Amino acid sequence: MTLSVMFGARATSWSDITGLLDGSLDTMAEAAVASRLPRTLLATMAGAALGVSGAAMQGLTRNPLADPGLLGVNAGAALAVVIGIAWFGIELASDYLWLAIVGAGVSAVVVYLIASLGRGGATPLRLALSGAVVSAALSSLTSAIILPRADIGGLIQSWLIGGVGGATLDQITPALPFVISGLLICGLSARKLNMLALGDDMASGLGERVALVRLMAALGAILLCGGITAVCGPIAFVGLVVPHICRLVVGSDYRWVVPLSALAGALLLTSADIAGRLIARPAELDVGIMTALVGAPVFLWIVRRHKVKSL
């Protein structure tokens, strides 16, 4: 977080950061530091939320490829926000939040229902395929809505890339209750996700209410995805990469994976934002581009490691 505040288009020093403690904004460097504080807070919050939501989704679906982006949840949230902007003229961040959460929830339900069709129910492979299909369909609908609207097209296209640039406290504050609630729900679900990893029959035999556990974990993940997507736009691969890294460190116990995913997600997204600013300096690359550059090779590694064809 300190590095995120220091690095950007304008070079700053430690004295510029400490100068803010007395409210000083006398120099351009101090003003630059002040403008980076909300951005850093948003990157940290978004990374933590996406990391935990990915861990929760992988736990409740028992699918190593589960991720808000790959399962269509981000695409559903984005489509809902775009519809609100393009058709209803919604401008307030608080309204974006509700739209994004509803869109994320509807998309998650549709993916699960499609994957449940036929024999065998919602297997990991079917969930991944259904999520990919729904995500592609929703992204196409989003593009179809944006293309005829030259008045809002540029703004929405920039938002759809996913980024934390230009963040303000007024944007972050409305999302905080949703993110905190989602983190708490996923944290409380961690022990129960360990039971789900044993299989539905075994979990039921041990006294767990499987449907309620899945609903609880899904609610937490949807609150996190919807809240962050409304503020940052859809950011892919964080929820996929982070839980796998955490499992390499602490094993498969979700009581450790979930909280560590919050820390690792915050670290990954904040570092990606810093790298995006340094690579294209004095311009910058949005964090959504940087996470895609990191996440795509990791996705291929995960597919190869888990031999998805055998699922």
PDB file of C-alpha atoms in Angstrom:
ATOM      1  CA  MET A   1       0.000   0.000   0.000  1.00  0.00           C
ATOM      2  CA  THR A   2       2.896   2.341   0.731  1.00  0.00           C
ATOM      3  CA  LEU A   3       4.414   1.641  -2.677  1.00  0.00           C
ATOM      4  CA  SER A   4       1.031   2.230  -4.315  1.00  0.00           C
ATOM      5  CA  VAL A   5       0.837   5.669  -2.746  1.00  0.00           C
ATOM      6  CA  MET A   6       4.421   6.524  -3.740  1.00  0.00           C
ATOM      7  CA  PHE A   7       4.538   5.403  -7.388  1.00  0.00           C
ATOM      8  CA  GLY A   8       2.685   6.945 -10.305  1.00  0.00           C
ATOM      9  CA  ALA A   9       3.025   9.415 -13.143  1.00  0.00           C
ATOM     10  CA  ARG A  10       4.663  11.874 -10.730  1.00  0.00           C
ATOM     11  CA  ALA A  11       7.497  10.687  -8.505  1.00  0.00           C
ATOM     12  CA  THR A  12       6.988  11.212  -4.781  1.00  0.00           C
ATOM     13  CA  SER A  13       9.049  10.633  -1.674  1.00  0.00           C
ATOM     14  CA  TRP A  14       8.480   9.476   1.888  1.00  0.00           C
ATOM     15  CA  SER A  15       8.451  13.098   3.052  1.00  0.00           C
ATOM     16  CA  ASP A  16       5.529  13.802   0.696  1.00  0.00           C
ATOM     17  CA  ILE A  17       3.574  10.985   2.334  1.00  0.00           C
ATOM     18  CA  THR A  18       4.356  12.076   5.890  1.00  0.00           C
ATOM     19  CA  GLY A  19       3.524  15.655   4.923  1.00  0.00           C
ATOM     20  CA  LEU A  20      -0.123  14.628   4.589  1.00  0.00           C
ATOM     21  CA  LEU A  21      -0.294  13.879   8.302  1.00  0.00           C
ATOM     22  CA  ASP A  22      -0.644  17.594   9.042  1.00  0.00           C
ATOM     23  CA  GLY A  23      -3.075  18.099   6.150  1.00  0.00           C
ATOM     24  CA  SER A  24      -0.517  19.777   3.930  1.00  0.00           C
ATOM     25  CA  LEU A  25      -1.224  19.910   0.181  1.00  0.00           C
ATOM     26  CA  ASP A  26       1.267  22.640  -0.665  1.00  0.00           C
ATOM     27  CA  THR A  27       3.116  20.804  -3.439  1.00  0.00           C
ATOM     28  CA  MET A  28       2.057  18.871  -6.527  1.00  0.00           C
ATOM     29  CA  ALA A  29       3.706  15.755  -5.114  1.00  0.00           C
ATOM     30  CA  GLU A  30       1.638  15.953  -1.919  1.00  0.00           C
ATOM     31  CA  ALA A  31      -1.524  16.443  -3.976  1.00  0.00           C
ATOM     32  CA  ALA A  32      -0.599  13.395  -6.073  1.00  0.00           C
ATOM     33  CA  VAL A  33      -0.151  11.317  -2.933  1.00  0.00           C
ATOM     34  CA  ALA A  34      -3.545  12.461  -1.638  1.00  0.00           C
ATOM     35  CA  SER A  35      -5.227  11.442  -4.899  1.00  0.00           C
ATOM     36  CA  ARG A  36      -3.636   7.976  -4.733  1.00  0.00           C
ATOM     37  CA  LEU A  37      -4.934   7.159  -1.254  1.00  0.00           C
ATOM     38  CA  PRO A  38      -8.525   6.325  -2.337  1.00  0.00           C
ATOM     39  CA  ARG A  39      -7.151   4.370  -5.297  1.00  0.00           C
ATOM     40  CA  THR A  40      -4.961   2.302  -2.999  1.00  0.00           C
ATOM     41  CA  LEU A  41      -7.831   1.658  -0.587  1.00  0.00           C
ATOM     42  CA  LEU A  42     -10.071   0.552  -3.456  1.00  0.00           C
ATOM     43  CA  ALA A  43      -7.417  -1.765  -4.924  1.00  0.00           C
ATOM     44  CA  THR A  44      -6.894  -3.376  -1.518  1.00  0.00           C
ATOM     45  CA  MET A  45     -10.625  -3.771  -0.887  1.00  0.00           C
ATOM     46  CA  ALA A  46     -11.328  -5.092  -4.389  1.00  0.00           C
ATOM     47  CA  GLY A  47      -8.488  -7.609  -4.276  1.00  0.00           C
ATOM     48  CA  ALA A  48      -9.602  -8.951  -0.898  1.00  0.00           C
ATOM     49  CA  ALA A  49     -13.222  -9.218  -2.020  1.00  0.00           C
ATOM     50  CA  LEU A  50     -12.439 -10.961  -5.303  1.00  0.00           C
ATOM     51  CA  GLY A  51      -9.988 -13.361  -3.678  1.00  0.00           C
ATOM     52  CA  VAL A  52     -12.489 -14.443  -1.023  1.00  0.00           C
ATOM     53  CA  SER A  53     -15.360 -14.700  -3.516  1.00  0.00           C
ATOM     54  CA  GLY A  54     -13.249 -16.987  -5.696  1.00  0.00           C
ATOM     55  CA  ALA A  55     -12.387 -19.187  -2.725  1.00  0.00           C
ATOM     56  CA  ALA A  56     -16.052 -19.406  -1.719  1.00  0.00           C
ATOM     57  CA  MET A  57     -17.148 -20.278  -5.264  1.00  0.00           C
ATOM     58  CA  GLN A  58     -14.508 -22.970  -5.611  1.00  0.00           C
ATOM     59  CA  GLY A  59     -15.568 -24.413  -2.278  1.00  0.00           C
ATOM     60  CA  LEU A  60     -19.311 -24.464  -2.851  1.00  0.00           C
ATOM     61  CA  THR A  61     -19.008 -25.892  -6.386  1.00  0.00           C
ATOM     62  CA  ARG A  62     -15.981 -28.141  -5.705  1.00  0.00           C
ATOM     63  CA  ASN A  63     -14.695 -26.792  -9.002  1.00  0.00           C
ATOM     64  CA  PRO A  64     -11.037 -25.681  -9.322  1.00  0.00           C
ATOM     65  CA  LEU A  65     -12.028 -23.384 -12.216  1.00  0.00           C
ATOM     66  CA  ALA A  66     -14.764 -21.539 -10.309  1.00  0.00           C
ATOM     67  CA  ASP A  67     -14.265 -17.795 -10.511  1.00  0.00           C
ATOM     68  CA  PRO A  68     -16.626 -14.793 -10.697  1.00  0.00           C
ATOM     69  CA  GLY A  69     -15.451 -14.136 -14.251  1.00  0.00           C
ATOM     70  CA  LEU A  70     -15.466 -17.689 -15.567  1.00  0.00           C
ATOM     71  CA  LEU A  71     -18.870 -18.518 -14.037  1.00  0.00           C
ATOM     72  CA  GLY A  72     -20.533 -15.480 -15.583  1.00  0.00           C
ATOM     73  CA  VAL A  73     -21.179 -13.631 -12.324  1.00  0.00           C
ATOM     74  CA  ASN A  74     -19.107 -10.585 -13.301  1.00  0.00           C
ATOM     75  CA  ALA A  75     -20.743 -10.513 -16.743  1.00  0.00           C
ATOM     76  CA  GLY A  76     -24.210 -10.540 -15.158  1.00  0.00           C
ATOM     77  CA  ALA A  77     -23.317  -7.696 -12.813  1.00  0.00           C
ATOM     78  CA  ALA A  78     -21.819  -5.687 -15.687  1.00  0.00           C
ATOM     79  CA  LEU A  79     -24.869  -6.204 -17.912  1.00  0.00           C
ATOM     80  CA  ALA A  80     -27.232  -5.054 -15.173  1.00  0.00           C
ATOM     81  CA  VAL A  81     -25.211  -1.875 -14.601  1.00  0.00           C
ATOM     82  CA  VAL A  82     -25.015  -1.141 -18.342  1.00  0.00           C
ATOM     83  CA  ILE A  83     -28.792  -1.593 -18.710  1.00  0.00           C
ATOM     84  CA  GLY A  84     -29.342   0.803 -15.813  1.00  0.00           C
ATOM     85  CA  ILE A  85     -27.066   3.428 -17.355  1.00  0.00           C
ATOM     86  CA  ALA A  86     -28.204   3.080 -20.972  1.00  0.00           C
ATOM     87  CA  TRP A  87     -31.952   2.582 -20.533  1.00  0.00           C
ATOM     88  CA  PHE A  88     -32.803   4.200 -17.215  1.00  0.00           C
ATOM     89  CA  GLY A  89     -30.193   6.951 -16.940  1.00  0.00           C
ATOM     90  CA  ILE A  90     -28.935   5.787 -13.545  1.00  0.00           C
ATOM     91  CA  GLU A  91     -25.928   7.763 -12.353  1.00  0.00           C
ATOM     92  CA  LEU A  92     -25.593   7.225  -8.597  1.00  0.00           C
ATOM     93  CA  ALA A  93     -22.998   4.742  -7.341  1.00  0.00           C
ATOM     94  CA  SER A  94     -25.444   3.419  -4.740  1.00  0.00           C
ATOM     95  CA  ASP A  95     -27.852   2.444  -7.525  1.00  0.00           C
ATOM     96  CA  TYR A  96     -25.038   0.757  -9.449  1.00  0.00           C
ATOM     97  CA  LEU A  97     -24.446  -1.439  -6.410  1.00  0.00           C
ATOM     98  CA  TRP A  98     -27.977  -2.787  -6.237  1.00  0.00           C
ATOM     99  CA  LEU A  99     -28.079  -3.376  -9.981  1.00  0.00           C
ATOM    100  CA  ALA A 100     -24.744  -5.193  -9.945  1.00  0.00           C
ATOM    101  CA  ILE A 101     -25.738  -7.445  -7.046  1.00  0.00           C
ATOM    102  CA  VAL A 102     -29.072  -8.356  -8.640  1.00  0.00           C
ATOM    103  CA  GLY A 103     -27.358  -9.018 -11.977  1.00  0.00           C
ATOM    104  CA  ALA A 104     -24.675 -11.160 -10.332  1.00  0.00           C
ATOM    105  CA  GLY A 105     -27.307 -13.165  -8.455  1.00  0.00           C
ATOM    106  CA  VAL A 106     -29.489 -13.784 -11.504  1.00  0.00           C
ATOM    107  CA  SER A 107     -26.473 -14.826 -13.571  1.00  0.00           C
ATOM    108  CA  ALA A 108     -25.300 -17.261 -10.872  1.00  0.00           C
ATOM    109  CA  VAL A 109     -28.751 -18.869 -10.699  1.00  0.00           C
ATOM    110  CA  VAL A 110     -28.974 -19.207 -14.502  1.00  0.00           C
ATOM    111  CA  VAL A 111     -25.528 -20.836 -14.682  1.00  0.00           C
ATOM    112  CA  TYR A 112     -26.417 -23.310 -11.954  1.00  0.00           C
ATOM    113  CA  LEU A 113     -29.776 -24.188 -13.524  1.00  0.00           C
ATOM    114  CA  ILE A 114     -28.210 -24.802 -16.934  1.00  0.00           C
ATOM    115  CA  ALA A 115     -25.469 -26.945 -15.387  1.00  0.00           C
ATOM    116  CA  SER A 116     -28.099 -28.949 -13.471  1.00  0.00           C
ATOM    117  CA  LEU A 117     -29.931 -30.074 -16.590  1.00  0.00           C
ATOM    118  CA  GLY A 118     -29.598 -33.742 -17.494  1.00  0.00           C
ATOM    119  CA  ARG A 119     -28.135 -36.634 -15.571  1.00  0.00           C
ATOM    120  CA  GLY A 120     -25.495 -36.091 -12.969  1.00  0.00           C
ATOM    121  CA  GLY A 121     -26.556 -32.566 -12.015  1.00  0.00           C
ATOM    122  CA  ALA A 122     -24.201 -29.609 -11.769  1.00  0.00           C
ATOM    123  CA  THR A 123     -20.813 -31.299 -12.084  1.00  0.00           C
ATOM    124  CA  PRO A 124     -17.633 -29.151 -12.018  1.00  0.00           C
ATOM    125  CA  LEU A 125     -17.173 -29.494 -15.773  1.00  0.00           C
ATOM    126  CA  ARG A 126     -20.783 -28.568 -16.530  1.00  0.00           C
ATOM    127  CA  LEU A 127     -20.557 -25.531 -14.270  1.00  0.00           C
ATOM    128  CA  ALA A 128     -17.422 -24.354 -16.056  1.00  0.00           C
ATOM    129  CA  LEU A 129     -18.962 -24.850 -19.508  1.00  0.00           C
ATOM    130  CA  SER A 130     -22.272 -23.262 -18.508  1.00  0.00           C
ATOM    131  CA  GLY A 131     -20.456 -20.316 -16.992  1.00  0.00           C
ATOM    132  CA  ALA A 132     -18.417 -19.801 -20.156  1.00  0.00           C
ATOM    133  CA  VAL A 133     -21.531 -19.903 -22.343  1.00  0.00           C
ATOM    134  CA  VAL A 134     -23.558 -17.555 -20.131  1.00  0.00           C
ATOM    135  CA  SER A 135     -20.622 -15.172 -19.759  1.00  0.00           C
ATOM    136  CA  ALA A 136     -20.181 -14.995 -23.551  1.00  0.00           C
ATOM    137  CA  ALA A 137     -23.908 -14.442 -24.093  1.00  0.00           C
ATOM    138  CA  LEU A 138     -24.143 -11.693 -21.474  1.00  0.00           C
ATOM    139  CA  SER A 139     -21.008  -9.981 -22.799  1.00  0.00           C
ATOM    140  CA  SER A 140     -22.540  -9.987 -26.289  1.00  0.00           C
ATOM    141  CA  LEU A 141     -25.738  -8.427 -24.949  1.00  0.00           C
ATOM    142  CA  THR A 142     -23.680  -5.789 -23.168  1.00  0.00           C
ATOM    143  CA  SER A 143     -21.865  -4.918 -26.404  1.00  0.00           C
ATOM    144  CA  ALA A 144     -25.167  -4.791 -28.304  1.00  0.00           C
ATOM    145  CA  ILE A 145     -26.510  -2.236 -25.825  1.00  0.00           C
ATOM    146  CA  ILE A 146     -23.380  -0.081 -25.871  1.00  0.00           C
ATOM    147  CA  LEU A 147     -22.664   0.066 -29.627  1.00  0.00           C
ATOM    148  CA  PRO A 148     -25.617   2.286 -30.649  1.00  0.00           C
ATOM    149  CA  ARG A 149     -25.004   4.649 -27.717  1.00  0.00           C
ATOM    150  CA  ALA A 150     -22.120   6.895 -28.699  1.00  0.00           C
ATOM    151  CA  ASP A 151     -22.956   9.247 -25.824  1.00  0.00           C
ATOM    152  CA  ILE A 152     -22.084   6.696 -23.132  1.00  0.00           C
ATOM    153  CA  GLY A 153     -20.046   4.148 -25.101  1.00  0.00           C
ATOM    154  CA  GLY A 154     -16.613   5.544 -24.255  1.00  0.00           C
ATOM    155  CA  LEU A 155     -17.312   5.781 -20.547  1.00  0.00           C
ATOM    156  CA  ILE A 156     -18.788   2.286 -20.282  1.00  0.00           C
ATOM    157  CA  GLN A 157     -16.072   0.669 -22.405  1.00  0.00           C
ATOM    158  CA  SER A 158     -13.452   2.098 -20.061  1.00  0.00           C
ATOM    159  CA  TRP A 159     -15.383   0.803 -17.046  1.00  0.00           C
ATOM    160  CA  LEU A 160     -15.763  -2.666 -18.588  1.00  0.00           C
ATOM    161  CA  ILE A 161     -11.974  -3.070 -18.739  1.00  0.00           C
ATOM    162  CA  GLY A 162     -11.864  -2.955 -14.947  1.00  0.00           C
ATOM    163  CA  GLY A 163      -9.756  -0.472 -13.036  1.00  0.00           C
ATOM    164  CA  VAL A 164      -9.275   1.517  -9.856  1.00  0.00           C
ATOM    165  CA  GLY A 165      -7.982   4.763 -11.375  1.00  0.00           C
ATOM    166  CA  GLY A 166      -9.766   7.957 -10.398  1.00  0.00           C
ATOM    167  CA  ALA A 167     -11.299   6.359  -7.306  1.00  0.00           C
ATOM    168  CA  THR A 168     -12.792   8.644  -4.663  1.00  0.00           C
ATOM    169  CA  LEU A 169     -14.017   8.023  -1.143  1.00  0.00           C
ATOM    170  CA  ASP A 170     -17.548   8.860  -2.339  1.00  0.00           C
ATOM    171  CA  GLN A 171     -17.367   5.845  -4.664  1.00  0.00           C
ATOM    172  CA  ILE A 172     -15.843   3.505  -2.095  1.00  0.00           C
ATOM    173  CA  THR A 173     -18.093   4.261   0.887  1.00  0.00           C
ATOM    174  CA  PRO A 174     -21.407   2.899  -0.544  1.00  0.00           C
ATOM    175  CA  ALA A 175     -19.729  -0.413  -1.407  1.00  0.00           C
ATOM    176  CA  LEU A 176     -18.210  -0.961   2.044  1.00  0.00           C
ATOM    177  CA  PRO A 177     -21.320  -2.452   3.747  1.00  0.00           C
ATOM    178  CA  PHE A 178     -21.737  -4.993   0.924  1.00  0.00           C
ATOM    179  CA  VAL A 179     -18.069  -5.969   0.919  1.00  0.00           C
ATOM    180  CA  ILE A 180     -17.869  -6.270   4.717  1.00  0.00           C
ATOM    181  CA  SER A 181     -21.075  -8.333   4.805  1.00  0.00           C
ATOM    182  CA  GLY A 182     -19.789 -10.610   2.050  1.00  0.00           C
ATOM    183  CA  LEU A 183     -16.448 -11.126   3.799  1.00  0.00           C
ATOM    184  CA  LEU A 184     -18.181 -11.991   7.078  1.00  0.00           C
ATOM    185  CA  ILE A 185     -20.590 -14.441   5.416  1.00  0.00           C
ATOM    186  CA  CYS A 186     -17.798 -16.203   3.532  1.00  0.00           C
ATOM    187  CA  GLY A 187     -15.686 -16.304   6.674  1.00  0.00           C
ATOM    188  CA  LEU A 188     -18.518 -17.907   8.646  1.00  0.00           C
ATOM    189  CA  SER A 189     -19.005 -20.419   5.818  1.00  0.00           C
ATOM    190  CA  ALA A 190     -15.365 -21.558   5.798  1.00  0.00           C
ATOM    191  CA  ARG A 191     -15.750 -24.532   8.140  1.00  0.00           C
ATOM    192  CA  LYS A 192     -18.882 -25.685   6.326  1.00  0.00           C
ATOM    193  CA  LEU A 193     -17.078 -25.506   2.984  1.00  0.00           C
ATOM    194  CA  ASN A 194     -14.664 -28.085   4.380  1.00  0.00           C
ATOM    195  CA  MET A 195     -17.646 -30.382   4.847  1.00  0.00           C
ATOM    196  CA  LEU A 196     -18.826 -29.829   1.274  1.00  0.00           C
ATOM    197  CA  ALA A 197     -15.394 -30.886   0.037  1.00  0.00           C
ATOM    198  CA  LEU A 198     -16.185 -34.381   1.379  1.00  0.00           C
ATOM    199  CA  GLY A 199     -19.198 -34.670  -0.949  1.00  0.00           C
ATOM    200  CA  ASP A 200     -22.880 -33.896  -0.487  1.00  0.00           C
ATOM    201  CA  ASP A 201     -23.765 -37.301   0.927  1.00  0.00           C
ATOM    202  CA  MET A 202     -20.952 -37.269   3.476  1.00  0.00           C
ATOM    203  CA  ALA A 203     -21.713 -33.662   4.474  1.00  0.00           C
ATOM    204  CA  SER A 204     -25.379 -34.504   4.975  1.00  0.00           C
ATOM    205  CA  GLY A 205     -24.427 -37.554   6.995  1.00  0.00           C
ATOM    206  CA  LEU A 206     -22.345 -35.331   9.286  1.00  0.00           C
ATOM    207  CA  GLY A 207     -25.353 -33.120   9.937  1.00  0.00           C
ATOM    208  CA  GLU A 208     -24.723 -30.270   7.491  1.00  0.00           C
ATOM    209  CA  ARG A 209     -27.615 -28.738   5.588  1.00  0.00           C
ATOM    210  CA  VAL A 210     -25.942 -28.763   2.186  1.00  0.00           C
ATOM    211  CA  ALA A 211     -28.426 -26.517   0.367  1.00  0.00           C
ATOM    212  CA  LEU A 212     -28.269 -23.896   3.141  1.00  0.00           C
ATOM    213  CA  VAL A 213     -24.466 -23.956   3.162  1.00  0.00           C
ATOM    214  CA  ARG A 214     -24.341 -23.464  -0.598  1.00  0.00           C
ATOM    215  CA  LEU A 215     -26.898 -20.636  -0.415  1.00  0.00           C
ATOM    216  CA  MET A 216     -24.962 -18.912   2.353  1.00  0.00           C
ATOM    217  CA  ALA A 217     -21.602 -19.120   0.578  1.00  0.00           C
ATOM    218  CA  ALA A 218     -23.162 -18.058  -2.736  1.00  0.00           C
ATOM    219  CA  LEU A 219     -24.779 -15.027  -1.086  1.00  0.00           C
ATOM    220  CA  GLY A 220     -21.444 -13.922   0.338  1.00  0.00           C
ATOM    221  CA  ALA A 221     -19.689 -14.360  -3.013  1.00  0.00           C
ATOM    222  CA  ILE A 222     -22.419 -12.478  -4.891  1.00  0.00           C
ATOM    223  CA  LEU A 223     -22.307  -9.546  -2.457  1.00  0.00           C
ATOM    224  CA  LEU A 224     -18.548  -9.321  -2.927  1.00  0.00           C
ATOM    225  CA  CYS A 225     -18.637  -9.619  -6.731  1.00  0.00           C
ATOM    226  CA  GLY A 226     -21.560  -7.256  -7.191  1.00  0.00           C
ATOM    227  CA  GLY A 227     -20.206  -4.611  -4.844  1.00  0.00           C
ATOM    228  CA  ILE A 228     -16.752  -4.550  -6.415  1.00  0.00           C
ATOM    229  CA  THR A 229     -17.960  -4.781 -10.018  1.00  0.00           C
ATOM    230  CA  ALA A 230     -20.221  -1.775  -9.484  1.00  0.00           C
ATOM    231  CA  VAL A 231     -17.262   0.355  -8.403  1.00  0.00           C
ATOM    232  CA  CYS A 232     -14.339  -1.054 -10.415  1.00  0.00           C
ATOM    233  CA  GLY A 233     -15.934  -2.814 -13.343  1.00  0.00           C
ATOM    234  CA  PRO A 234     -15.422  -6.549 -14.008  1.00  0.00           C
ATOM    235  CA  ILE A 235     -11.901  -7.636 -13.022  1.00  0.00           C
ATOM    236  CA  ALA A 236     -11.058 -11.171 -14.080  1.00  0.00           C
ATOM    237  CA  PHE A 237      -8.791 -13.957 -12.810  1.00  0.00           C
ATOM    238  CA  VAL A 238      -8.148 -12.640  -9.268  1.00  0.00           C
ATOM    239  CA  GLY A 239     -10.747 -14.999  -7.823  1.00  0.00           C
ATOM    240  CA  LEU A 240      -9.260 -17.876  -9.824  1.00  0.00           C
ATOM    241  CA  VAL A 241      -5.567 -17.361  -9.129  1.00  0.00           C
ATOM    242  CA  VAL A 242      -5.555 -16.317  -5.469  1.00  0.00           C
ATOM    243  CA  PRO A 243      -7.238 -19.369  -3.838  1.00  0.00           C
ATOM    244  CA  HIS A 244      -4.904 -21.729  -5.700  1.00  0.00           C
ATOM    245  CA  ILE A 245      -1.856 -19.829  -4.473  1.00  0.00           C
ATOM    246  CA  CYS A 246      -3.233 -19.919  -0.931  1.00  0.00           C
ATOM    247  CA  ARG A 247      -3.860 -23.666  -1.078  1.00  0.00           C
ATOM    248  CA  LEU A 248      -0.244 -24.210  -2.068  1.00  0.00           C
ATOM    249  CA  VAL A 249       0.750 -22.417   1.153  1.00  0.00           C
ATOM    250  CA  VAL A 250      -1.770 -23.593   3.767  1.00  0.00           C
ATOM    251  CA  GLY A 251      -3.439 -26.640   2.221  1.00  0.00           C
ATOM    252  CA  SER A 252      -7.126 -27.116   1.525  1.00  0.00           C
ATOM    253  CA  ASP A 253      -8.608 -26.076   4.886  1.00  0.00           C
ATOM    254  CA  TYR A 254     -10.987 -23.222   4.060  1.00  0.00           C
ATOM    255  CA  ARG A 255     -10.642 -21.831   7.574  1.00  0.00           C
ATOM    256  CA  TRP A 256      -7.173 -20.777   6.425  1.00  0.00           C
ATOM    257  CA  VAL A 257      -7.794 -20.411   2.684  1.00  0.00           C
ATOM    258  CA  VAL A 258     -10.576 -17.810   3.038  1.00  0.00           C
ATOM    259  CA  PRO A 259      -8.752 -15.267   5.247  1.00  0.00           C
ATOM    260  CA  LEU A 260      -5.468 -15.788   3.411  1.00  0.00           C
ATOM    261  CA  SER A 261      -7.290 -15.228   0.104  1.00  0.00           C
ATOM    262  CA  ALA A 262      -8.310 -11.791   1.381  1.00  0.00           C
ATOM    263  CA  LEU A 263      -4.698 -10.860   2.115  1.00  0.00           C
ATOM    264  CA  ALA A 264      -3.290 -12.412  -1.067  1.00  0.00           C
ATOM    265  CA  GLY A 265      -6.028 -10.873  -3.220  1.00  0.00           C
ATOM    266  CA  ALA A 266      -5.326  -7.424  -1.818  1.00  0.00           C
ATOM    267  CA  LEU A 267      -1.607  -7.924  -2.438  1.00  0.00           C
ATOM    268  CA  LEU A 268      -2.109  -9.180  -5.993  1.00  0.00           C
ATOM    269  CA  LEU A 269      -4.477  -6.444  -7.133  1.00  0.00           C
ATOM    270  CA  THR A 270      -2.532  -3.621  -5.497  1.00  0.00           C
ATOM    271  CA  SER A 271       0.706  -4.931  -7.025  1.00  0.00           C
ATOM    272  CA  ALA A 272      -0.952  -5.237 -10.441  1.00  0.00           C
ATOM    273  CA  ASP A 273      -2.129  -1.627 -10.186  1.00  0.00           C
ATOM    274  CA  ILE A 274       1.395  -0.461  -9.313  1.00  0.00           C
ATOM    275  CA  ALA A 275       2.852  -2.443 -12.228  1.00  0.00           C
ATOM    276  CA  GLY A 276       0.289  -0.965 -14.626  1.00  0.00           C
ATOM    277  CA  ARG A 277       1.331   2.527 -13.631  1.00  0.00           C
ATOM    278  CA  LEU A 278       5.067   1.845 -13.962  1.00  0.00           C
ATOM    279  CA  ILE A 279       5.003  -0.094 -17.250  1.00  0.00           C
ATOM    280  CA  ALA A 280       3.209   2.609 -19.245  1.00  0.00           C
ATOM    281  CA  ARG A 281       4.511   5.636 -17.328  1.00  0.00           C
ATOM    282  CA  PRO A 282       3.486   8.496 -17.550  1.00  0.00           C
ATOM    283  CA  ALA A 283       0.265   6.842 -18.798  1.00  0.00           C
ATOM    284  CA  GLU A 284      -1.051   3.664 -17.179  1.00  0.00           C
ATOM    285  CA  LEU A 285      -2.590   0.268 -17.909  1.00  0.00           C
ATOM    286  CA  ASP A 286      -5.854  -0.531 -16.155  1.00  0.00           C
ATOM    287  CA  VAL A 287      -5.607  -3.186 -13.479  1.00  0.00           C
ATOM    288  CA  GLY A 288      -8.069  -5.392 -15.398  1.00  0.00           C
ATOM    289  CA  ILE A 289      -5.507  -5.702 -18.195  1.00  0.00           C
ATOM    290  CA  MET A 290      -2.710  -6.543 -15.773  1.00  0.00           C
ATOM    291  CA  THR A 291      -4.686  -9.260 -13.976  1.00  0.00           C
ATOM    292  CA  ALA A 292      -5.562 -10.815 -17.335  1.00  0.00           C
ATOM    293  CA  LEU A 293      -1.876 -10.925 -18.282  1.00  0.00           C
ATOM    294  CA  VAL A 294      -1.108 -12.704 -15.009  1.00  0.00           C
ATOM    295  CA  GLY A 295      -4.231 -14.844 -14.844  1.00  0.00           C
ATOM    296  CA  ALA A 296      -4.319 -16.360 -18.331  1.00  0.00           C
ATOM    297  CA  PRO A 297      -1.084 -18.404 -17.937  1.00  0.00           C
ATOM    298  CA  VAL A 298      -2.140 -19.472 -14.436  1.00  0.00           C
ATOM    299  CA  PHE A 299      -5.518 -20.571 -15.802  1.00  0.00           C
ATOM    300  CA  LEU A 300      -3.782 -22.813 -18.347  1.00  0.00           C
ATOM    301  CA  TRP A 301      -1.588 -24.248 -15.587  1.00  0.00           C
ATOM    302  CA  ILE A 302      -4.642 -25.007 -13.432  1.00  0.00           C
ATOM    303  CA  VAL A 303      -6.422 -26.736 -16.326  1.00  0.00           C
ATOM    304  CA  ARG A 304      -3.360 -28.864 -17.002  1.00  0.00           C
ATOM    305  CA  ARG A 305      -2.760 -29.638 -13.333  1.00  0.00           C
ATOM    306  CA  HIS A 306      -6.305 -30.713 -12.537  1.00  0.00           C
ATOM    307  CA  LYS A 307      -6.909 -32.511 -15.833  1.00  0.00           C
ATOM    308  CA  VAL A 308     -10.308 -30.961 -16.364  1.00  0.00           C
ATOM    309  CA  LYS A 309     -11.215 -33.454 -19.066  1.00  0.00           C
ATOM    310  CA  SER A 310     -11.485 -36.163 -16.427  1.00  0.00           C
ATOM    311  CA  LEU A 311     -13.895 -34.235 -14.184  1.00  0.00           C
TER     312      LEU A 311
END
